[in-house]
mmCIF file of C-alpha atoms and ligand atoms in Angstrom:
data_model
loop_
_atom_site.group_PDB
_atom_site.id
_atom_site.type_symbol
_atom_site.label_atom_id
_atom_site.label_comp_id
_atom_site.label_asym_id
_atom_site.label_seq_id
_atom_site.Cartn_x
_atom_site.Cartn_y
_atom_site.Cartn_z
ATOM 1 C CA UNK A 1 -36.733 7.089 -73.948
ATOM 2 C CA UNK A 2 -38.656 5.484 -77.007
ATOM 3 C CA UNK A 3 -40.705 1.984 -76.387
ATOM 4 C CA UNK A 4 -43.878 0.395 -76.736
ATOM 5 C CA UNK A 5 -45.099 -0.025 -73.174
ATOM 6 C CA UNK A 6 -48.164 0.703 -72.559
ATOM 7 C CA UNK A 7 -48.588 -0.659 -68.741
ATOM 8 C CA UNK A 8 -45.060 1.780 -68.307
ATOM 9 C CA UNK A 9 -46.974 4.657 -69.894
ATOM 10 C CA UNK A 10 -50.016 4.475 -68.034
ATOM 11 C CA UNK A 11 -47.893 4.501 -65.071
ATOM 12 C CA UNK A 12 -46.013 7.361 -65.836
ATOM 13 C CA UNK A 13 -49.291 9.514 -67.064
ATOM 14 C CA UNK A 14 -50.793 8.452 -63.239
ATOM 15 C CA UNK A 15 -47.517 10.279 -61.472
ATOM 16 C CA UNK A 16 -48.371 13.186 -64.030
ATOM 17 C CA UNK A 17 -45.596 13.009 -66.318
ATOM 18 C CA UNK A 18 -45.560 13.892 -70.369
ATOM 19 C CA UNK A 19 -45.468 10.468 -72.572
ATOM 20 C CA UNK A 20 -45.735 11.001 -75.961
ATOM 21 C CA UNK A 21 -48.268 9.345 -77.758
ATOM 22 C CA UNK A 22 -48.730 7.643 -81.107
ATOM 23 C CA UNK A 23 -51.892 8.810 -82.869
ATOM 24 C CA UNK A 24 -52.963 8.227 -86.561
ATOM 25 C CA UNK A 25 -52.718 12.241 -87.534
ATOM 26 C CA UNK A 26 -49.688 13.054 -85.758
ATOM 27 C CA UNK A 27 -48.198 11.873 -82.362
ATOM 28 C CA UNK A 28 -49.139 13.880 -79.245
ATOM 29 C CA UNK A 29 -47.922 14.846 -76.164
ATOM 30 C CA UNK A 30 -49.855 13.906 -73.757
ATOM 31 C CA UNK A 31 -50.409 14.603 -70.473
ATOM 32 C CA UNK A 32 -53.617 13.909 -67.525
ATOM 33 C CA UNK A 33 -55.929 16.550 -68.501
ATOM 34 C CA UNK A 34 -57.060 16.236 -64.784
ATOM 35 C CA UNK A 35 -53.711 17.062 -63.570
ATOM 36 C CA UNK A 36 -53.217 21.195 -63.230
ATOM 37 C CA UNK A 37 -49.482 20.729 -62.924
ATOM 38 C CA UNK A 38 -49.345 18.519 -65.576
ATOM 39 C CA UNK A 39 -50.809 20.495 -68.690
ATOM 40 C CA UNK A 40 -48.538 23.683 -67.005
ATOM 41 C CA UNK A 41 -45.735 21.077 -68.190
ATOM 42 C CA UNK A 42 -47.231 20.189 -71.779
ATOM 43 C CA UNK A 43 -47.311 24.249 -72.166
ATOM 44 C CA UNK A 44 -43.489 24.720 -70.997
ATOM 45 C CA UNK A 45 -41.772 21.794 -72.833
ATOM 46 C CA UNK A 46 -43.235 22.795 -75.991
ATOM 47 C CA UNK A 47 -42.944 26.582 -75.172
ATOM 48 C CA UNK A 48 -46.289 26.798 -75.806
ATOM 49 C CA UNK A 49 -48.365 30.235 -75.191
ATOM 50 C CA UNK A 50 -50.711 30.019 -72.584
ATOM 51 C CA UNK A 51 -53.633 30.982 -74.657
ATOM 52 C CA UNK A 52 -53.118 28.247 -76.845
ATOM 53 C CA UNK A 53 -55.614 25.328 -75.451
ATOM 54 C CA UNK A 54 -55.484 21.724 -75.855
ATOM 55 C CA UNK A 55 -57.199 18.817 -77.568
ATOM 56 C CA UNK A 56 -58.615 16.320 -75.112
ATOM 57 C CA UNK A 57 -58.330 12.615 -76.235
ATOM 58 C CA UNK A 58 -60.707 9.772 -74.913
ATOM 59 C CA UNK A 59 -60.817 6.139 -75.668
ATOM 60 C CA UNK A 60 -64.724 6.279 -77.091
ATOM 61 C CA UNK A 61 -67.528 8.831 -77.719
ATOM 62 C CA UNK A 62 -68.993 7.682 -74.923
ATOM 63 C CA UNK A 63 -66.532 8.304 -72.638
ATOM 64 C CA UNK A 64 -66.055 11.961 -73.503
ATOM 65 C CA UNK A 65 -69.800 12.944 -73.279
ATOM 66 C CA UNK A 66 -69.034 13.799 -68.969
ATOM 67 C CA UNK A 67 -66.906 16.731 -70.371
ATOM 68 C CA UNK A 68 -69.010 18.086 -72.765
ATOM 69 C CA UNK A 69 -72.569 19.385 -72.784
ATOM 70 C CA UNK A 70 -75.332 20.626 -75.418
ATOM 71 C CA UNK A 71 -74.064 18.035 -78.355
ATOM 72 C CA UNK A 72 -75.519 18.989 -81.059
ATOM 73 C CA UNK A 73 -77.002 16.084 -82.849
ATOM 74 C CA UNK A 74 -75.470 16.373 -86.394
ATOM 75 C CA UNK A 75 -72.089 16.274 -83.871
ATOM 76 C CA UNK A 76 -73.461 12.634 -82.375
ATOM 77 C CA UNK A 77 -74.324 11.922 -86.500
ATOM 78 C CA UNK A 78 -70.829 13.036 -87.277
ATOM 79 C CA UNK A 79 -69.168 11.261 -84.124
ATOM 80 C CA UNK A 80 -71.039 8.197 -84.797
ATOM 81 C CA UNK A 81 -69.372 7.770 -88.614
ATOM 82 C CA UNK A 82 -66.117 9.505 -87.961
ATOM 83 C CA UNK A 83 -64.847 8.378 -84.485
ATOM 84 C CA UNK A 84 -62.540 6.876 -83.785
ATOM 85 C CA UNK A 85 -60.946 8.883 -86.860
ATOM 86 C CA UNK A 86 -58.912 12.340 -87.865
ATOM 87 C CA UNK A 87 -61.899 14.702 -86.678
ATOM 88 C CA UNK A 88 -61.846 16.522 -83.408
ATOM 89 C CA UNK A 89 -65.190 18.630 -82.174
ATOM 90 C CA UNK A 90 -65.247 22.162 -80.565
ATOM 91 C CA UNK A 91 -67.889 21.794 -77.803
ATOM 92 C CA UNK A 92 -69.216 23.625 -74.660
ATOM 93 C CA UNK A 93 -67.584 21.958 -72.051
ATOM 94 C CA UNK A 94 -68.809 20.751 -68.467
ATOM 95 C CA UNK A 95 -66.887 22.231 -64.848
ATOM 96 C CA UNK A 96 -64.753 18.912 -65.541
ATOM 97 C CA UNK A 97 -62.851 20.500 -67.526
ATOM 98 C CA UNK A 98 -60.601 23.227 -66.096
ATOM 99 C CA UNK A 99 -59.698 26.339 -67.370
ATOM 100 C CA UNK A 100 -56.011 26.169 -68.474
ATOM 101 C CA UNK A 101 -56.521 23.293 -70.913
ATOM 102 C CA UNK A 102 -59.405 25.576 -72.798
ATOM 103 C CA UNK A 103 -56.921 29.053 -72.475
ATOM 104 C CA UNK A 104 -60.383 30.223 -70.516
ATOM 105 C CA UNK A 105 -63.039 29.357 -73.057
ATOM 106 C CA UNK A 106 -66.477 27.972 -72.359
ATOM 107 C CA UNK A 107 -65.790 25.582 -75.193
ATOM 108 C CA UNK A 108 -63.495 22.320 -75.398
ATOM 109 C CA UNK A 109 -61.867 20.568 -78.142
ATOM 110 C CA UNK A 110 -62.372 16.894 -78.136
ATOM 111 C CA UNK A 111 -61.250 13.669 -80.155
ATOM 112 C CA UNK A 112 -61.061 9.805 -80.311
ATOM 113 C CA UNK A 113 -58.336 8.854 -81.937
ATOM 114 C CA UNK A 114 -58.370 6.530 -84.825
ATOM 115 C CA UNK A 115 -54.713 3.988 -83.694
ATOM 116 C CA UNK A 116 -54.982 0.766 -81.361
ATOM 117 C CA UNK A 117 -51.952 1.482 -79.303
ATOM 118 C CA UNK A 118 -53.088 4.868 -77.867
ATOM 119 C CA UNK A 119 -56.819 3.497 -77.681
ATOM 120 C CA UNK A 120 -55.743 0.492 -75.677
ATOM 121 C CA UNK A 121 -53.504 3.120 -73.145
ATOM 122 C CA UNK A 122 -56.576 4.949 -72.932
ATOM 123 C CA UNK A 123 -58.641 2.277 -71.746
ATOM 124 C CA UNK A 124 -55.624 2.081 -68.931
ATOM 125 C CA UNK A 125 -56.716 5.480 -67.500
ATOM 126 C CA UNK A 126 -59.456 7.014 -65.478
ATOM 127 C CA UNK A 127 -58.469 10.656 -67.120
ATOM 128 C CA UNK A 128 -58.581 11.933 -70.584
ATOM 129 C CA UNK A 129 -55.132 12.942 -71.922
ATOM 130 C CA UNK A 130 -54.837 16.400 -73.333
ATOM 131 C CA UNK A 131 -52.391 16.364 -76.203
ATOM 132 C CA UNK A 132 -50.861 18.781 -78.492
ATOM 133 C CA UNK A 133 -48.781 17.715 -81.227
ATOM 134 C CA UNK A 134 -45.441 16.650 -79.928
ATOM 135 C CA UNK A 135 -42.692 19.291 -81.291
ATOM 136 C CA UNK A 136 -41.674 22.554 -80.093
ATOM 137 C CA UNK A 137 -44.402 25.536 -81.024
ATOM 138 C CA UNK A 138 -43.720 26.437 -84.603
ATOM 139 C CA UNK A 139 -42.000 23.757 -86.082
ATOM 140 C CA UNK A 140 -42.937 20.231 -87.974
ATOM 141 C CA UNK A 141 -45.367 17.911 -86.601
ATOM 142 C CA UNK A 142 -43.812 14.721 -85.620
ATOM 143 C CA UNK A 143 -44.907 11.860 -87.499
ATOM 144 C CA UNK A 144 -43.034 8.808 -85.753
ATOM 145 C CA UNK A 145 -41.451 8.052 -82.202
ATOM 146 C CA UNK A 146 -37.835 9.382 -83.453
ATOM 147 C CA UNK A 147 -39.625 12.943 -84.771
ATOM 148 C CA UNK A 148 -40.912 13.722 -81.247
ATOM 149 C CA UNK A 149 -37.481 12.191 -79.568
ATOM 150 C CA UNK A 150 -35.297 14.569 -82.013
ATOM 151 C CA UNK A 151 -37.253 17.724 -80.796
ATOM 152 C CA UNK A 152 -38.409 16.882 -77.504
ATOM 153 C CA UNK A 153 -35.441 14.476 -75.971
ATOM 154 C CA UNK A 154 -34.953 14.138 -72.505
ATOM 155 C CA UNK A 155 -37.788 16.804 -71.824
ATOM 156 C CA UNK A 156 -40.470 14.348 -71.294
ATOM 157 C CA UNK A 157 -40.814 10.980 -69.849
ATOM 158 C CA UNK A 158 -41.652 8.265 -72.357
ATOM 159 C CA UNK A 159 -41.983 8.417 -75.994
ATOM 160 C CA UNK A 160 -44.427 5.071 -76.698
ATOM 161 C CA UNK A 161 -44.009 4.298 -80.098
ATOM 162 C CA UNK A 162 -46.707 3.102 -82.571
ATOM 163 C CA UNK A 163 -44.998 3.098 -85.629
ATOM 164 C CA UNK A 164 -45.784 5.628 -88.218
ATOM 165 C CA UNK A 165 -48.394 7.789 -88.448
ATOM 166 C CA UNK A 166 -50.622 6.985 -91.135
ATOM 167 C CA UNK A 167 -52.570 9.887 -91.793
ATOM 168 C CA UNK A 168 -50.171 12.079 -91.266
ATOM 169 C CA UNK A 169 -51.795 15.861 -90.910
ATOM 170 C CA UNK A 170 -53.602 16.565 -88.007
ATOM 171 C CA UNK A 171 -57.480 16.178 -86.903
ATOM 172 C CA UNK A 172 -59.806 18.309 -88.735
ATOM 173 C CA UNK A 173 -61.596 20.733 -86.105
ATOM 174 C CA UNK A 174 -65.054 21.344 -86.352
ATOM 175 C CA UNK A 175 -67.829 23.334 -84.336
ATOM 176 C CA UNK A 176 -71.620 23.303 -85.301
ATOM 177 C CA UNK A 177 -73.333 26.403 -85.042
ATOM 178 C CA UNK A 178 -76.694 27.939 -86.574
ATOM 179 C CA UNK A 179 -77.188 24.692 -88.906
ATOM 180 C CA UNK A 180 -73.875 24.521 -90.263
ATOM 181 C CA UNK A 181 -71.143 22.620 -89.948
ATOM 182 C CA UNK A 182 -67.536 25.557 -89.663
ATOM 183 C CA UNK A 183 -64.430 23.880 -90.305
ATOM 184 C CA UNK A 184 -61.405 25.672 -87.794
ATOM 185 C CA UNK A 185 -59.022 23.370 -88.827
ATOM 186 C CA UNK A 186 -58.419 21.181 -92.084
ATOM 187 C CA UNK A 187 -57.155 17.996 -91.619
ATOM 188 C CA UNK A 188 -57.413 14.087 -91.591
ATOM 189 C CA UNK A 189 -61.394 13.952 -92.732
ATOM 190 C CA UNK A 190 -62.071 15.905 -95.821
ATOM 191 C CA UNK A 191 -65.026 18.682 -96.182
ATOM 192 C CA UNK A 192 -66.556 16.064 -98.843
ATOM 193 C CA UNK A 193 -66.238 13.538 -96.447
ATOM 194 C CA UNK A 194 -68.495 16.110 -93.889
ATOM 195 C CA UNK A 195 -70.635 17.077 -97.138
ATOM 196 C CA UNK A 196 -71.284 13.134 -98.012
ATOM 197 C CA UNK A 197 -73.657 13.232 -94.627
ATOM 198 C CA UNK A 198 -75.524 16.062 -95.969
ATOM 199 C CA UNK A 199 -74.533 18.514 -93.931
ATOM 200 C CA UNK A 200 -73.457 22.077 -95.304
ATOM 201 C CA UNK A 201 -70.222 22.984 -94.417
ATOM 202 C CA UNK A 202 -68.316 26.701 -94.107
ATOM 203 C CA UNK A 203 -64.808 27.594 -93.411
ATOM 204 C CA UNK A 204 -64.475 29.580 -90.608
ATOM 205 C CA UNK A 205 -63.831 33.056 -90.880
ATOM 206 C CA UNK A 206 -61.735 33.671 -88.125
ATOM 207 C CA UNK A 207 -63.654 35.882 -86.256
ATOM 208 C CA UNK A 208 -66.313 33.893 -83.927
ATOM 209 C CA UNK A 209 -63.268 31.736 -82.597
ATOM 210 C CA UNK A 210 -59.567 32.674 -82.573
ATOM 211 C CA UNK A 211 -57.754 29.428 -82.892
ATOM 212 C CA UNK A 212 -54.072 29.815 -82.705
ATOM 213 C CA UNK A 213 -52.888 26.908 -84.755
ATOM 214 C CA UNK A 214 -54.472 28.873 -87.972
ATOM 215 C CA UNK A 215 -51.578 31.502 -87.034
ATOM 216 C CA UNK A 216 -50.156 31.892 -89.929
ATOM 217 C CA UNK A 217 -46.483 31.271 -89.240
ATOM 218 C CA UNK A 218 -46.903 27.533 -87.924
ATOM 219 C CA UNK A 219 -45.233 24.325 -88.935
ATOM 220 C CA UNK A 220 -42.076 26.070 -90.586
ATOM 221 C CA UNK A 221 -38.858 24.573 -91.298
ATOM 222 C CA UNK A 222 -35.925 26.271 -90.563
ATOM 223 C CA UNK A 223 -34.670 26.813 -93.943
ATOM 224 C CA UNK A 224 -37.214 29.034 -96.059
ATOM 225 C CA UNK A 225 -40.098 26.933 -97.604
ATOM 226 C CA UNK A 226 -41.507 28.088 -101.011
ATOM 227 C CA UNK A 227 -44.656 28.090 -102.163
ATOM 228 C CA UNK A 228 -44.362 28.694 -106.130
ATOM 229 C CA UNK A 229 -46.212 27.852 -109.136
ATOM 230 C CA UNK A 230 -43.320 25.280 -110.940
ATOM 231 C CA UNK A 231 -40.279 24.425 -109.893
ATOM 232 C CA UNK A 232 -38.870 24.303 -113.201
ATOM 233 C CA UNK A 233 -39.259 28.086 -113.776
ATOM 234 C CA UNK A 234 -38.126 28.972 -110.180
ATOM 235 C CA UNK A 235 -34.858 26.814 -110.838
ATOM 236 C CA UNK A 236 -33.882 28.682 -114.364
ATOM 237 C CA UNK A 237 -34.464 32.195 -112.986
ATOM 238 C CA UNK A 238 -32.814 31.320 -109.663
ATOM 239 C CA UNK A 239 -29.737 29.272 -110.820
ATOM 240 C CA UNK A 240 -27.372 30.337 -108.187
ATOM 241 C CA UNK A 241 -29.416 28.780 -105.716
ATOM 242 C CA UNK A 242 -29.567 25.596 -103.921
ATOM 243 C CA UNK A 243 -33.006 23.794 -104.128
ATOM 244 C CA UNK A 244 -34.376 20.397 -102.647
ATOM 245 C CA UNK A 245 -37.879 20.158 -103.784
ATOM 246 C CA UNK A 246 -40.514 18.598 -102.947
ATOM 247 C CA UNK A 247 -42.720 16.577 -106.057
ATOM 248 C CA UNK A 248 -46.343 15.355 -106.175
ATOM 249 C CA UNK A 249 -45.554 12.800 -109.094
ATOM 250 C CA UNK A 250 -43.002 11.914 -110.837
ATOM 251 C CA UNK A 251 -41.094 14.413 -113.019
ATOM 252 C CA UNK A 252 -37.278 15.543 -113.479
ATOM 253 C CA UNK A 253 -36.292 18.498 -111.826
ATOM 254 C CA UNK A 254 -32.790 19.731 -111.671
ATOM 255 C CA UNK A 255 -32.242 19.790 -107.972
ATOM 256 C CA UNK A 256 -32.163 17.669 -104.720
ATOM 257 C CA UNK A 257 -35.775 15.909 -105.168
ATOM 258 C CA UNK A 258 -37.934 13.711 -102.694
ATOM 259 C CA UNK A 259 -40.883 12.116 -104.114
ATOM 260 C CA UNK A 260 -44.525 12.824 -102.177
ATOM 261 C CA UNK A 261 -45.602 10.263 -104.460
ATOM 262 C CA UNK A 262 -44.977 8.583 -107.761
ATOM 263 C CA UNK A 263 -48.336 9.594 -109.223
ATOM 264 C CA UNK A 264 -50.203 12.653 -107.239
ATOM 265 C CA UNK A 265 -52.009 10.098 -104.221
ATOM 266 C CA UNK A 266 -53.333 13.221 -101.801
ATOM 267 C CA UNK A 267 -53.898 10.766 -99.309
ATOM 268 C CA UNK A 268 -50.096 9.343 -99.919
ATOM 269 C CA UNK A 269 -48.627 13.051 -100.013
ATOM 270 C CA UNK A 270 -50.617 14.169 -96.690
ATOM 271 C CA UNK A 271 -48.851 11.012 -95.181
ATOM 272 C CA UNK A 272 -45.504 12.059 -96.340
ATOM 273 C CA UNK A 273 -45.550 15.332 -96.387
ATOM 274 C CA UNK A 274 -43.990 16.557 -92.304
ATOM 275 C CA UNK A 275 -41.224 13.686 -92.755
ATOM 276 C CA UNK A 276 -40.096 15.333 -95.838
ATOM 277 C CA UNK A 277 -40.562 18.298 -94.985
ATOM 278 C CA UNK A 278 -37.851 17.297 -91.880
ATOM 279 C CA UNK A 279 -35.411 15.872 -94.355
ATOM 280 C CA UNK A 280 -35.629 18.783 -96.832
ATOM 281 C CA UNK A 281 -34.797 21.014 -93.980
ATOM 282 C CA UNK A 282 -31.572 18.614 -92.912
ATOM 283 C CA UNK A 283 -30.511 19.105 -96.756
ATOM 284 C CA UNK A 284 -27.481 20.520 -97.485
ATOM 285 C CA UNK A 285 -29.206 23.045 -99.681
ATOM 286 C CA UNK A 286 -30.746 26.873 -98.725
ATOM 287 C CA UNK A 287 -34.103 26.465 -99.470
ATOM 288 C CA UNK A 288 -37.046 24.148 -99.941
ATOM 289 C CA UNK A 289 -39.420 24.436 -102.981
ATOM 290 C CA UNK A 290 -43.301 22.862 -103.417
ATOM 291 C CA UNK A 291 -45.518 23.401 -105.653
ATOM 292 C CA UNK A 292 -49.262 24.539 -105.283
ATOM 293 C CA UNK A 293 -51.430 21.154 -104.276
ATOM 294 C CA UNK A 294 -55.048 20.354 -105.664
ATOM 295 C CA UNK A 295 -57.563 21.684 -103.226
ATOM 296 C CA UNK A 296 -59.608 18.886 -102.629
ATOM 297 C CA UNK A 297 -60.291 16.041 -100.197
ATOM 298 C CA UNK A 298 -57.093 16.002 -98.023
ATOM 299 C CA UNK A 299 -55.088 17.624 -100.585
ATOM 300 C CA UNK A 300 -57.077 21.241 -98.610
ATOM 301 C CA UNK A 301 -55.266 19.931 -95.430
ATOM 302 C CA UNK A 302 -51.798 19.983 -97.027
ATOM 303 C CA UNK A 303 -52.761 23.110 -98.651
ATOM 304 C CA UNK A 304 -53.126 25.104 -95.471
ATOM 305 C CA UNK A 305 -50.110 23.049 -93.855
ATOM 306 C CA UNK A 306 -48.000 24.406 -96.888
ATOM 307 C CA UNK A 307 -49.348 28.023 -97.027
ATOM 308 C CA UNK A 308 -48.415 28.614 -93.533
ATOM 309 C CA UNK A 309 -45.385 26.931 -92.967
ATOM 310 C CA UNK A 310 -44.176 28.812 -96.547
ATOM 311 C CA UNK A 311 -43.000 32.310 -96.738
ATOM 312 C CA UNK A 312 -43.759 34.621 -99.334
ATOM 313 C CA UNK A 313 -41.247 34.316 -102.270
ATOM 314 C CA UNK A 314 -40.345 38.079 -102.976
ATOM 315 C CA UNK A 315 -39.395 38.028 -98.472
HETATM 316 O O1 LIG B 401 -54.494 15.511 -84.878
HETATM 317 C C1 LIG B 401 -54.486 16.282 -83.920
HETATM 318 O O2 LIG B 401 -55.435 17.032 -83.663
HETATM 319 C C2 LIG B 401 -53.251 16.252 -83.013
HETATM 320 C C3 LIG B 401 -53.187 14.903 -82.329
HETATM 321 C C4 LIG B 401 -52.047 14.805 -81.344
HETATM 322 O O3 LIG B 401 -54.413 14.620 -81.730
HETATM 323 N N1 LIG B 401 -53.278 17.317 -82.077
HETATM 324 C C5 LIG B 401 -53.049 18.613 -82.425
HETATM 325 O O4 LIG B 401 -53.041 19.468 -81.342
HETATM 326 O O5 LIG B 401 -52.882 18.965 -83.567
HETATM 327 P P1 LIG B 401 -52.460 20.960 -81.437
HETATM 328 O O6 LIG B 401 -52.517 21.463 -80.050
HETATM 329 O O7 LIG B 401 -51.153 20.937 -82.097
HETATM 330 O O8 LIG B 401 -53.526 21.703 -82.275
HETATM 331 C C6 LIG B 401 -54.826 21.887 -81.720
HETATM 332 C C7 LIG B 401 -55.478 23.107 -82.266
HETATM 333 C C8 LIG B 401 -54.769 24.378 -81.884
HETATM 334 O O9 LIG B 401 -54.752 25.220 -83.025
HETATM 335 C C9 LIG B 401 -55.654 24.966 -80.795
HETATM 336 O O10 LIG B 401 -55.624 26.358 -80.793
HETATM 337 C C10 LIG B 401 -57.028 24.455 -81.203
HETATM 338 O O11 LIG B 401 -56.789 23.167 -81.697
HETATM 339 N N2 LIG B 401 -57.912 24.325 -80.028
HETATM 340 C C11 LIG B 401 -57.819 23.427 -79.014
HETATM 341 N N3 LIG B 401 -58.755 23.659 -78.087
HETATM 342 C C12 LIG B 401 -59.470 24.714 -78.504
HETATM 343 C C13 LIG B 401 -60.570 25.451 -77.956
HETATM 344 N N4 LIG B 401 -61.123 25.133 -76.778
HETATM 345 N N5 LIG B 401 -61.057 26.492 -78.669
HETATM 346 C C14 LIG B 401 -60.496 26.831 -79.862
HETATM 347 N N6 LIG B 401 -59.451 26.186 -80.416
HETATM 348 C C15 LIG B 401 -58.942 25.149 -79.753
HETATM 349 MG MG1 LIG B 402 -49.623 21.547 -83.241
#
C-alpha cells in the first residue's frame, strides 16, 4: 500500500515490519536495525545476499554517534557540512550494532538523510532504520513510491511516499583512513564537493574493503544497456535493430529517444537517469543505448551507475 502516513509507518516499523521510505538519493527499505528478525526480512524480500550489509539511517549526527566509535575528525568536518545530505560514512561501529546488518564487519555504514518526510518518521522512533535501496538485488533503484510498489508489491508493509526523489543516485560512501579521504561509492556529493574542504580524496581500490554494490553487474535493466561512444554511428551500422536511447541534450537521433535533459544539466540527468532507465526497459524496442557522460561532479556517479548496469557491446 502507498501513502503518506507517517504516525502509520512508525507503527508498523515498531511491530518490525518493512515500510519503504522516501529519501532524497533513492527510496529505501527500511526496516528497525534493532530488530534481528527484521533486517533477516529486508535481506529475503529483496533477495539480498547475506554478505551484503546495510546502511543505517538516523534523524541527526548526533543521534548516530551511540553506534559508532573512533570518528575521525575530518568525518565530524565532513558530517557537519554534508549532513543531512547524499553522503553516507563507513565507521567502526559500537556492540549496538549487531552483526547481520554489517555482513560481520567491525565497521558500519551510516547516513542522515537529506528529505523532511523520512527525517520527521525518524524523529518517531527510538531505533535507527537500516535501509537498502528498495528494488529487488540487481535491478533499478526506485526513485518514487510507484518504483518500489512495481518491484516490491505486496512484499512489504507500507510504501510512505515523499514524492520524487530529487537527487536521484544514491549516497556517496566514504571511509577515512591514513589522512585521506577513499571514496567506496560515488554518488549524491561530488569528490569536488569533498576536495572544496581541503581534504585529499582517493578512489578506493577495491582491496582494503569489498563492498558489494561496486559488483559490477548491478542496477541492470532487463533489456541490454549500451554503453557506446555515439548513438548516431551505433544506429547506421546496426540498422536492423531496435534502439530507445537515452540523450544528455538535445539532438536528433533516429530512434525511440527520452531526453536526460535539454542541455547536458549533470545534476538534472543524475535525477532522471533510474526513471528512464525503467521506461527504456518497458520500450517496445531490444535494446537501450547511452552515451559516455562527463566525469565530473555528479556526472562520476552516473558514470559508474551506467558502466555497471551496461554490458559490453561486442557480448
Ligand atoms: O542513498 C543511499 O545510500 C540509499 C538510500 C536508501 O539511503 N541506500 C543504498 O543502500 O544505496 P544499498 O544497500 O543499496 O547500498 C549500500 C552499499 C552496498 O554496496 C553495501 O555493500 C555498502 O553500501 N555497505 C553497507 N554497509 C557496509 C559496510 N559495513 N562495509 C562495507 N560496505 C557497506
Ligand atoms: Mg542498492
Amino acid at each position: 500500500m502507498i501513502g503518506t502516513d507517517v504516525a502509520l509507518a512508525a507503527s508498523l516499523l515498531k511491530e518490525g515490519k518493512l515500510v519503504a521510505i522516501p529519501t532524497e538519493t533513492v527510496y529505501g527499505l527500511g526496516a528497525n536495525a534493532l530488530d534481528s528478525k527484521a533486517i533477516a526480512s529486508i535481506y529475503a524480500v529483496k533477495n539480498r545476499p547475506t554478505f551484503n550489509p546495510l546502511i543505517l539511517h538516523f534523524a541527526s549526527w548526533e543521534a548516530a554517534q551511540p553506534y559508532v566509535k573512533a570518528v575521525p575528525k575530518e568525518i565530524t568536518r565532513l558530517a557537519s557540512k554534508f549532513c543531512p545530505g547524499s553522503i553516507s560514512f563507513l565507521l567502526q561501529k559500537t556492540d549496538l550494532v549487531s552483526d547481520i546488518i554489517t555482513a560481520g564487519s567491525s565497521h558500519v555504514v551510516i547516513r542522515v538523510p537529506d528529505h523532511p518526510v523520512t527525517l520527521k518518521l525518524l524523529t518517531f522512533l527510538d531505533f535507527p532504520l537500516a535501509a537498502p535501496s528498495a528494488n529487488i538485488s540487481n535491478t533499478v533503484s526506485p526513485t518514487s513510491a510507484q518504483h518500489v510498489a512495481d518491484g516490491l508489491g505486496e512484499r512489504i508493509a507500507y510504501v510512505l511516499d515523499g514524492g520524487e526523489s530529487k537527487i536521484g543516485v544514491e549516497s556517496t560512501i566514504i571511509s577515512f583512513q591514513d589522512n585521506h579521504v577513499t571514496i567506496l561509492r560515488e554518488g549524491g556529493v561530488s569528490q569536488e564537493d569533498i576536495q572544496s574542504l581541503g581534504l585529499i580524496v582517493k578512489k578506493s581500490n577495491n582491496k582494503t574493503i569489498q563492498t558489494p554494490g561496486q559488483l559490477k553487474k548491478h542496477y541492470a535493466t532487463s533489456k541490454p544497456l549500451y554503453l557506446v561512444d555515439s548513438i548516431t554511428e551505433y544506429l547506421d551500422k546496426n540498422s536492423g535493430k531496435r534502439c530507445s536511447a537515452l540523450l544528455f541534450e538535445n539532438s536528433k537521433v533516429n530512434c525511440t529517444t527520452y531526453l536526460l535533459s535539454a542541455n547536458y544539466d549533470l545534476a538534472e540527468i543524475a535525477n532522471n537517469l533510474f526513471a528512464t532507465m525503467r521506461r527504456a526497459d518497458a520500450d517496445d524496442t531490444d535494446l537501450i543505448l547511452i552515451e559516455h557522460i562527463k566525469e565530473e561532479g555528479i556526472g562520476r556517479a552516473v558514470a559508474d551507475r551506467l558502466r555497471r548496469a551496461s554490458i559490453p557491446l561486442n557480448a
